[in-house]
PDB file of C-alpha atoms in Angstrom:
ATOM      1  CA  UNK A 812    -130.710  45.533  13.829  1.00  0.00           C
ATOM      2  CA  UNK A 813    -130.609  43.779  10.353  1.00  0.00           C
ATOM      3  CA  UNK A 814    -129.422  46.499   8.618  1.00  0.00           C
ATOM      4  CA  UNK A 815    -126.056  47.049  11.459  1.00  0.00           C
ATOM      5  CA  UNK A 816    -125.593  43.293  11.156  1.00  0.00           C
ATOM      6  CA  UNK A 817    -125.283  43.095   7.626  1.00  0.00           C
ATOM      7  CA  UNK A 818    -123.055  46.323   7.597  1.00  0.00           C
ATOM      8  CA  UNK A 819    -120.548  44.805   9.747  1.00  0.00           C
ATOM      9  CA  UNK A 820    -120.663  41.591   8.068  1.00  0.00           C
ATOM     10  CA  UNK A 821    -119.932  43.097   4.415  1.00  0.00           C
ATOM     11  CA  UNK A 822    -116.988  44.943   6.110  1.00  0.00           C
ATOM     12  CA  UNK A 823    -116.078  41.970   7.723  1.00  0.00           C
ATOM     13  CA  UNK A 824    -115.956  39.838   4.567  1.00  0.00           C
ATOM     14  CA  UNK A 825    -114.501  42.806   2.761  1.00  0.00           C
ATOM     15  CA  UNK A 826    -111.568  42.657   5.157  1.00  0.00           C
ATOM     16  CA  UNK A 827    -111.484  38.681   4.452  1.00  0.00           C
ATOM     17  CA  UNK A 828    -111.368  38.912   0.759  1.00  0.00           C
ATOM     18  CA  UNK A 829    -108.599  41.929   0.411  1.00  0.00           C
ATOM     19  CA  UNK A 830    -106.242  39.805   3.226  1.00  0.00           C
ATOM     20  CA  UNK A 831    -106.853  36.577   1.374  1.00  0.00           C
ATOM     21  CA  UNK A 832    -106.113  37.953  -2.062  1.00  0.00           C
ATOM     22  CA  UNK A 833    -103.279  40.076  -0.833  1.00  0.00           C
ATOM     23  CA  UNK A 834    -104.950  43.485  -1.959  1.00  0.00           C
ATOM     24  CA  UNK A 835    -103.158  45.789   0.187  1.00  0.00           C
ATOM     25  CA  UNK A 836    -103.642  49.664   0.804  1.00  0.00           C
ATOM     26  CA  UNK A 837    -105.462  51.773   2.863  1.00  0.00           C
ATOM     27  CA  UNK A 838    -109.607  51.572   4.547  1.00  0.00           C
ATOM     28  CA  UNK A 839    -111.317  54.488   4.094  1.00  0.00           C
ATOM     29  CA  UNK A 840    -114.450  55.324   5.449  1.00  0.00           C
ATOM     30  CA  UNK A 841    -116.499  58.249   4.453  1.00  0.00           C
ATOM     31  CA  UNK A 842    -118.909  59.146   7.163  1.00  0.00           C
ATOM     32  CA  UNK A 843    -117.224  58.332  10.453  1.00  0.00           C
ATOM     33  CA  UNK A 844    -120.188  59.129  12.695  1.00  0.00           C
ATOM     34  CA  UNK A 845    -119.747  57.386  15.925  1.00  0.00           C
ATOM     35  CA  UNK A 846    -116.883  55.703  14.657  1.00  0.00           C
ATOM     36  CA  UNK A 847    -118.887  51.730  15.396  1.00  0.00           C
ATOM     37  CA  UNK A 848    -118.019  50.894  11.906  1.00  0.00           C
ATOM     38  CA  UNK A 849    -114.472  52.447  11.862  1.00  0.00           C
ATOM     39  CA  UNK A 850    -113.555  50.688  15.146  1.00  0.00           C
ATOM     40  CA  UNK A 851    -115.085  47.215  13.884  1.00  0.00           C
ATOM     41  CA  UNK A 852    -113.299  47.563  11.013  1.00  0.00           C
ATOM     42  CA  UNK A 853    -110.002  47.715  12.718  1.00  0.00           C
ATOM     43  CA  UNK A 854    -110.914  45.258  15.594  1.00  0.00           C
ATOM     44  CA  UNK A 855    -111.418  42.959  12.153  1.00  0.00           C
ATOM     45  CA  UNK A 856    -108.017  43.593  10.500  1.00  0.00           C
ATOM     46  CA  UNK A 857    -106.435  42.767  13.784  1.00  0.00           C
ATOM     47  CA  UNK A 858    -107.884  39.122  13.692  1.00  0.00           C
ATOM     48  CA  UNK A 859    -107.271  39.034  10.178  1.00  0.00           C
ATOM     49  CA  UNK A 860    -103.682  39.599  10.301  1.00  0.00           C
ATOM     50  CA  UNK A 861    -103.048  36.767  12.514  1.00  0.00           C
ATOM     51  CA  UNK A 862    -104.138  34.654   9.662  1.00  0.00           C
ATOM     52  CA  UNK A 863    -102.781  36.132   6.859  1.00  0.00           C
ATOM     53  CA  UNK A 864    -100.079  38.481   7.891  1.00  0.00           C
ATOM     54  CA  UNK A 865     -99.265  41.831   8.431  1.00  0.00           C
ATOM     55  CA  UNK A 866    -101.253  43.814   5.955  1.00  0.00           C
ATOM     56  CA  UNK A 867     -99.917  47.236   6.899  1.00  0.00           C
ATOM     57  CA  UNK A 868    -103.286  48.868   5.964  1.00  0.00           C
ATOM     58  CA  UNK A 869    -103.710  52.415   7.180  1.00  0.00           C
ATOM     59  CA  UNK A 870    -107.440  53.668   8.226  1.00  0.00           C
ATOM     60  CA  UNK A 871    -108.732  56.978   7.011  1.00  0.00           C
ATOM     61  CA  UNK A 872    -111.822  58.129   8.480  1.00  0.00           C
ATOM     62  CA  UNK A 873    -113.595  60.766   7.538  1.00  0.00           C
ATOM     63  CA  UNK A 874    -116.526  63.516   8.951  1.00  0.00           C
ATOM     64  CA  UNK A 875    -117.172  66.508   9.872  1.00  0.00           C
ATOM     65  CA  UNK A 876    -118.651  65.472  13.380  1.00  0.00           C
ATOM     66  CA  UNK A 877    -121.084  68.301  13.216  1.00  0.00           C
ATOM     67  CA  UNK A 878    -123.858  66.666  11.202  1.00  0.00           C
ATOM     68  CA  UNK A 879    -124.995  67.445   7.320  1.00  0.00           C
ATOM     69  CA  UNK A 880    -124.565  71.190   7.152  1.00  0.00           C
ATOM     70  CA  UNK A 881    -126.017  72.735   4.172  1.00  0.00           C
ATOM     71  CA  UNK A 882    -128.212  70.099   2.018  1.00  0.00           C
ATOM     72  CA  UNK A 883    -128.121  70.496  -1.815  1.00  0.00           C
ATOM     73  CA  UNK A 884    -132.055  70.982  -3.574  1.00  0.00           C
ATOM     74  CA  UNK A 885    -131.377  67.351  -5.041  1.00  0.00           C
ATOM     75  CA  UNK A 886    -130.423  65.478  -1.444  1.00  0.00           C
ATOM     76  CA  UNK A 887    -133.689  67.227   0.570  1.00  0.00           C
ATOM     77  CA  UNK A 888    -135.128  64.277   2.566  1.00  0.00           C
ATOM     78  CA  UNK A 889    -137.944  64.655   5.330  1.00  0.00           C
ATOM     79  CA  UNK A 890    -135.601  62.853   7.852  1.00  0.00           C
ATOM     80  CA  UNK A 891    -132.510  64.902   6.664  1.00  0.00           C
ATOM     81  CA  UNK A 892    -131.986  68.505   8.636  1.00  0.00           C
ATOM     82  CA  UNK A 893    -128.692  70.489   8.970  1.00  0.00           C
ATOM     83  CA  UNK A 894    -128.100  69.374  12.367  1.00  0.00           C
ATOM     84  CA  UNK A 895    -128.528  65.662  11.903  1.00  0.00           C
ATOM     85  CA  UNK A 896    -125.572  63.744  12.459  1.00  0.00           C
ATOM     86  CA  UNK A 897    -123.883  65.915  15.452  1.00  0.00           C
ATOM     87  CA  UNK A 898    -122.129  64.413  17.671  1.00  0.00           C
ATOM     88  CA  UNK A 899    -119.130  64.622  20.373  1.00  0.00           C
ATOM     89  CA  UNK A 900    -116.390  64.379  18.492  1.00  0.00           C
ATOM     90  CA  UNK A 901    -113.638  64.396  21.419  1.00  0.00           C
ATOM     91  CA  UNK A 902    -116.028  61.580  22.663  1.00  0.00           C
ATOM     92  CA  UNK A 903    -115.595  59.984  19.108  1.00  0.00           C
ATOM     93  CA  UNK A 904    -111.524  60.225  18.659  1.00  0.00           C
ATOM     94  CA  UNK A 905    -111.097  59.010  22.688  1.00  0.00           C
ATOM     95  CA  UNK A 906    -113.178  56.423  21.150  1.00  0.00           C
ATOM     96  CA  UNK A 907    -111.445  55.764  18.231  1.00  0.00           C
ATOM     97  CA  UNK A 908    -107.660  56.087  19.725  1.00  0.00           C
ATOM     98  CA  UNK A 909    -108.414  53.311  22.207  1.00  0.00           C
ATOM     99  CA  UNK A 910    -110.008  51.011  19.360  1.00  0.00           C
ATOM    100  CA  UNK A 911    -106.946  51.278  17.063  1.00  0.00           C
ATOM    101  CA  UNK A 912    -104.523  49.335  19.622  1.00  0.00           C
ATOM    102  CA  UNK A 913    -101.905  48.058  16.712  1.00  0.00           C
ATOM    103  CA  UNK A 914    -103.464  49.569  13.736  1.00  0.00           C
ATOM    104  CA  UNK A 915    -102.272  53.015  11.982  1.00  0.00           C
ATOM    105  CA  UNK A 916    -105.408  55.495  11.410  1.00  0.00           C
ATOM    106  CA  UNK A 917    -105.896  59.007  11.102  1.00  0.00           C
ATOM    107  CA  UNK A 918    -108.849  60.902  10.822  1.00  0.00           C
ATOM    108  CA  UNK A 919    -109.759  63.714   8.324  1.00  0.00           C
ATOM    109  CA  UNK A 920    -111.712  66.237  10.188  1.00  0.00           C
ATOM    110  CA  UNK A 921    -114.016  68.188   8.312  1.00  0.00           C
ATOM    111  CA  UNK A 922    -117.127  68.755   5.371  1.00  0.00           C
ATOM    112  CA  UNK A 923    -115.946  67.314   2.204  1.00  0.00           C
ATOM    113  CA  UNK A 924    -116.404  70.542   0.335  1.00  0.00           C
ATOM    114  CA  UNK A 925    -113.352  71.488   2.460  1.00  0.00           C
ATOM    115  CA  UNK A 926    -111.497  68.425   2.883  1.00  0.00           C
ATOM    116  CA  UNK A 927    -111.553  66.418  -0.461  1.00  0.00           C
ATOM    117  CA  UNK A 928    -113.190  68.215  -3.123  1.00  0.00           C
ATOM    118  CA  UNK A 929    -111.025  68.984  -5.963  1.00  0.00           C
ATOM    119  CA  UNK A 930    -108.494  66.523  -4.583  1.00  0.00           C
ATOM    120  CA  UNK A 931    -107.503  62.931  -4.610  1.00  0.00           C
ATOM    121  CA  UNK A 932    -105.968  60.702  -2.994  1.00  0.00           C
ATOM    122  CA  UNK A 933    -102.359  61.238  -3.641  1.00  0.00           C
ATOM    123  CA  UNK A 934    -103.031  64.178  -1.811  1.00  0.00           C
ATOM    124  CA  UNK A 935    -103.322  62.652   1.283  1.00  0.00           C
ATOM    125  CA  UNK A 936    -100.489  60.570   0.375  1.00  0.00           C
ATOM    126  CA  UNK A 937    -102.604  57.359  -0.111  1.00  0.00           C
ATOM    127  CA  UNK A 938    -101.643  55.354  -2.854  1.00  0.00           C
ATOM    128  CA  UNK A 939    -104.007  52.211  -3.068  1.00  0.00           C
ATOM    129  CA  UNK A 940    -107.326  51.813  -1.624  1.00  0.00           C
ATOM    130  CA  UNK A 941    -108.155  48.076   0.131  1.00  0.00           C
ATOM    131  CA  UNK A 942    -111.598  48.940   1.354  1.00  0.00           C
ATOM    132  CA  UNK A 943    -113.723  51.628   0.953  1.00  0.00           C
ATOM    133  CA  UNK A 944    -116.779  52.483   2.902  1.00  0.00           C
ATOM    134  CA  UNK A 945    -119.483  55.336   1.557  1.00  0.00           C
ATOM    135  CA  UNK A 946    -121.777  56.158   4.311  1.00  0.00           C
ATOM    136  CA  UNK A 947    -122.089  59.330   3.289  1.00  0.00           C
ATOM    137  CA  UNK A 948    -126.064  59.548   2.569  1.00  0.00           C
ATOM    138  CA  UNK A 949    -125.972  62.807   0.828  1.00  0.00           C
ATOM    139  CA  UNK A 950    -125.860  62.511  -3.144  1.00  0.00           C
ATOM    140  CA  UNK A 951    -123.020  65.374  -3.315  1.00  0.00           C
ATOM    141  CA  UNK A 952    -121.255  64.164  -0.306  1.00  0.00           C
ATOM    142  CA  UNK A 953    -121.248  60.383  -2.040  1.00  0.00           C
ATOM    143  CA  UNK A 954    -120.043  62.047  -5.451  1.00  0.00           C
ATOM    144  CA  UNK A 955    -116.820  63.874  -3.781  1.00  0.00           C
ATOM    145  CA  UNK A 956    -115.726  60.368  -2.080  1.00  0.00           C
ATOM    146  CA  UNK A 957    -116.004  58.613  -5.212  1.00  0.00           C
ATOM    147  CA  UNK A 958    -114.021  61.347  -7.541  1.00  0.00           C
ATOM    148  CA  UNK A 959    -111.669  61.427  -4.404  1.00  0.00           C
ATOM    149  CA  UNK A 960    -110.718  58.041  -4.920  1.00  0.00           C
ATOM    150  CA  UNK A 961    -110.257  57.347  -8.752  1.00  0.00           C
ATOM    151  CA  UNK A 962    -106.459  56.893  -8.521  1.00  0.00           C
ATOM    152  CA  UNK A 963    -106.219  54.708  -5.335  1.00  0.00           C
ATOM    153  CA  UNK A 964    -108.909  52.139  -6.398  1.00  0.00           C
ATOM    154  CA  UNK A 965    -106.871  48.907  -7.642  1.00  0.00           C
ATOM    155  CA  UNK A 966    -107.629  45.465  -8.770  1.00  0.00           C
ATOM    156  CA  UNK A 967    -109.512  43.713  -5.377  1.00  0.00           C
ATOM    157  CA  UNK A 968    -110.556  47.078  -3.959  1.00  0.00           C
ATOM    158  CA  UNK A 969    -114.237  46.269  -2.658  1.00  0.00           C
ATOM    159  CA  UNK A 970    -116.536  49.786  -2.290  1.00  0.00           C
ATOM    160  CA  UNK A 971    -119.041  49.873  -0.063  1.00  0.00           C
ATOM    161  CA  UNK A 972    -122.246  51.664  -0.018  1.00  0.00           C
ATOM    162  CA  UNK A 973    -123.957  51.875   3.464  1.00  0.00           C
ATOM    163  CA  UNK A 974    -127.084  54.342   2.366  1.00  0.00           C
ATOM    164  CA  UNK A 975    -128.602  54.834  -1.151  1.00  0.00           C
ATOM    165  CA  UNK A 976    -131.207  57.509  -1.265  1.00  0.00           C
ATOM    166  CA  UNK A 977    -132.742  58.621  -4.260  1.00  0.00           C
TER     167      UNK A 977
END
């Protein structure tokens, strides 16, 4: 419970910060899973905006929805298998279209390998970044978000790490 509390509050503040300091641009969060993160994130920028005005931040989510897939020699973990991390992803986006009442998002379906690496983000048409979130917990996974988003991080743009394994 500590650990979901203080991931919601470091988005939460996150979202603060980058309205306060007027560092607009887009959230992107790398490893949607159940989409509880994405979805706070949003329900946050809503009450954010009626203090500091429209921020016209886009949210980016993305996941593969059908768990790790093939894990790398250096990211083997007892707890990690192939499989872990499925889940309903129609479930997920139903989930995630009723959450984003006011709020522009799209999600970017797919393992990074396919969806990001060897791109950035000016290929996705995403100039700045506000907020990023890396919940990625694979090593490789976490190294394709970051080289993804070189040329959209900005002054003010907070990263997040959720997991760290080493």
């Amino acid at each position: 419970l500590e650990f979901s509390v203080a991931k919601y509050q470091a988005i939460k503040k996150a979202i603060f910060i980058t309205a306060q300091d007027k560092t607009y641009g887009s959230y992107l969060e790398f490893g949607v899973f159940t989409g509880s993160s994405f979805n706070f994130a949003m329900k946050v920028n809503k009450k954010i905006e009626k203090l500091f005005g429209e921020t016209n931040c886009e949210f980016i989510g993305f996941d593969s929805f059908e768990g790790f897939g093939e894990i790398k020699k250096d990211d083997e973990n007892p707890s990690f298998k192939n499989k872990t991390f499925i889940v309903n992803k129609n479930k997920i986006l139903s989930n995630i279209k009723k959450c984003s009442e006011g709020q522009k998002y799209r999600i970017v379906e797919g393992f990074y390998k396919n969806t990001i690496k060897n791109k950035t983000t000016k290929d996705l048409n995403v100039e700045k970044a506000r907020v990023v979130m890396i919940d990625c917990d694979l090593k490789e996974s976490a190294h394709l978000a970051l080289e993804f988003i070189k040329p959209s991080i900005q002054e003010g743009t907070i990263i997040l790490f959720d997991d760290y394994h080493y």
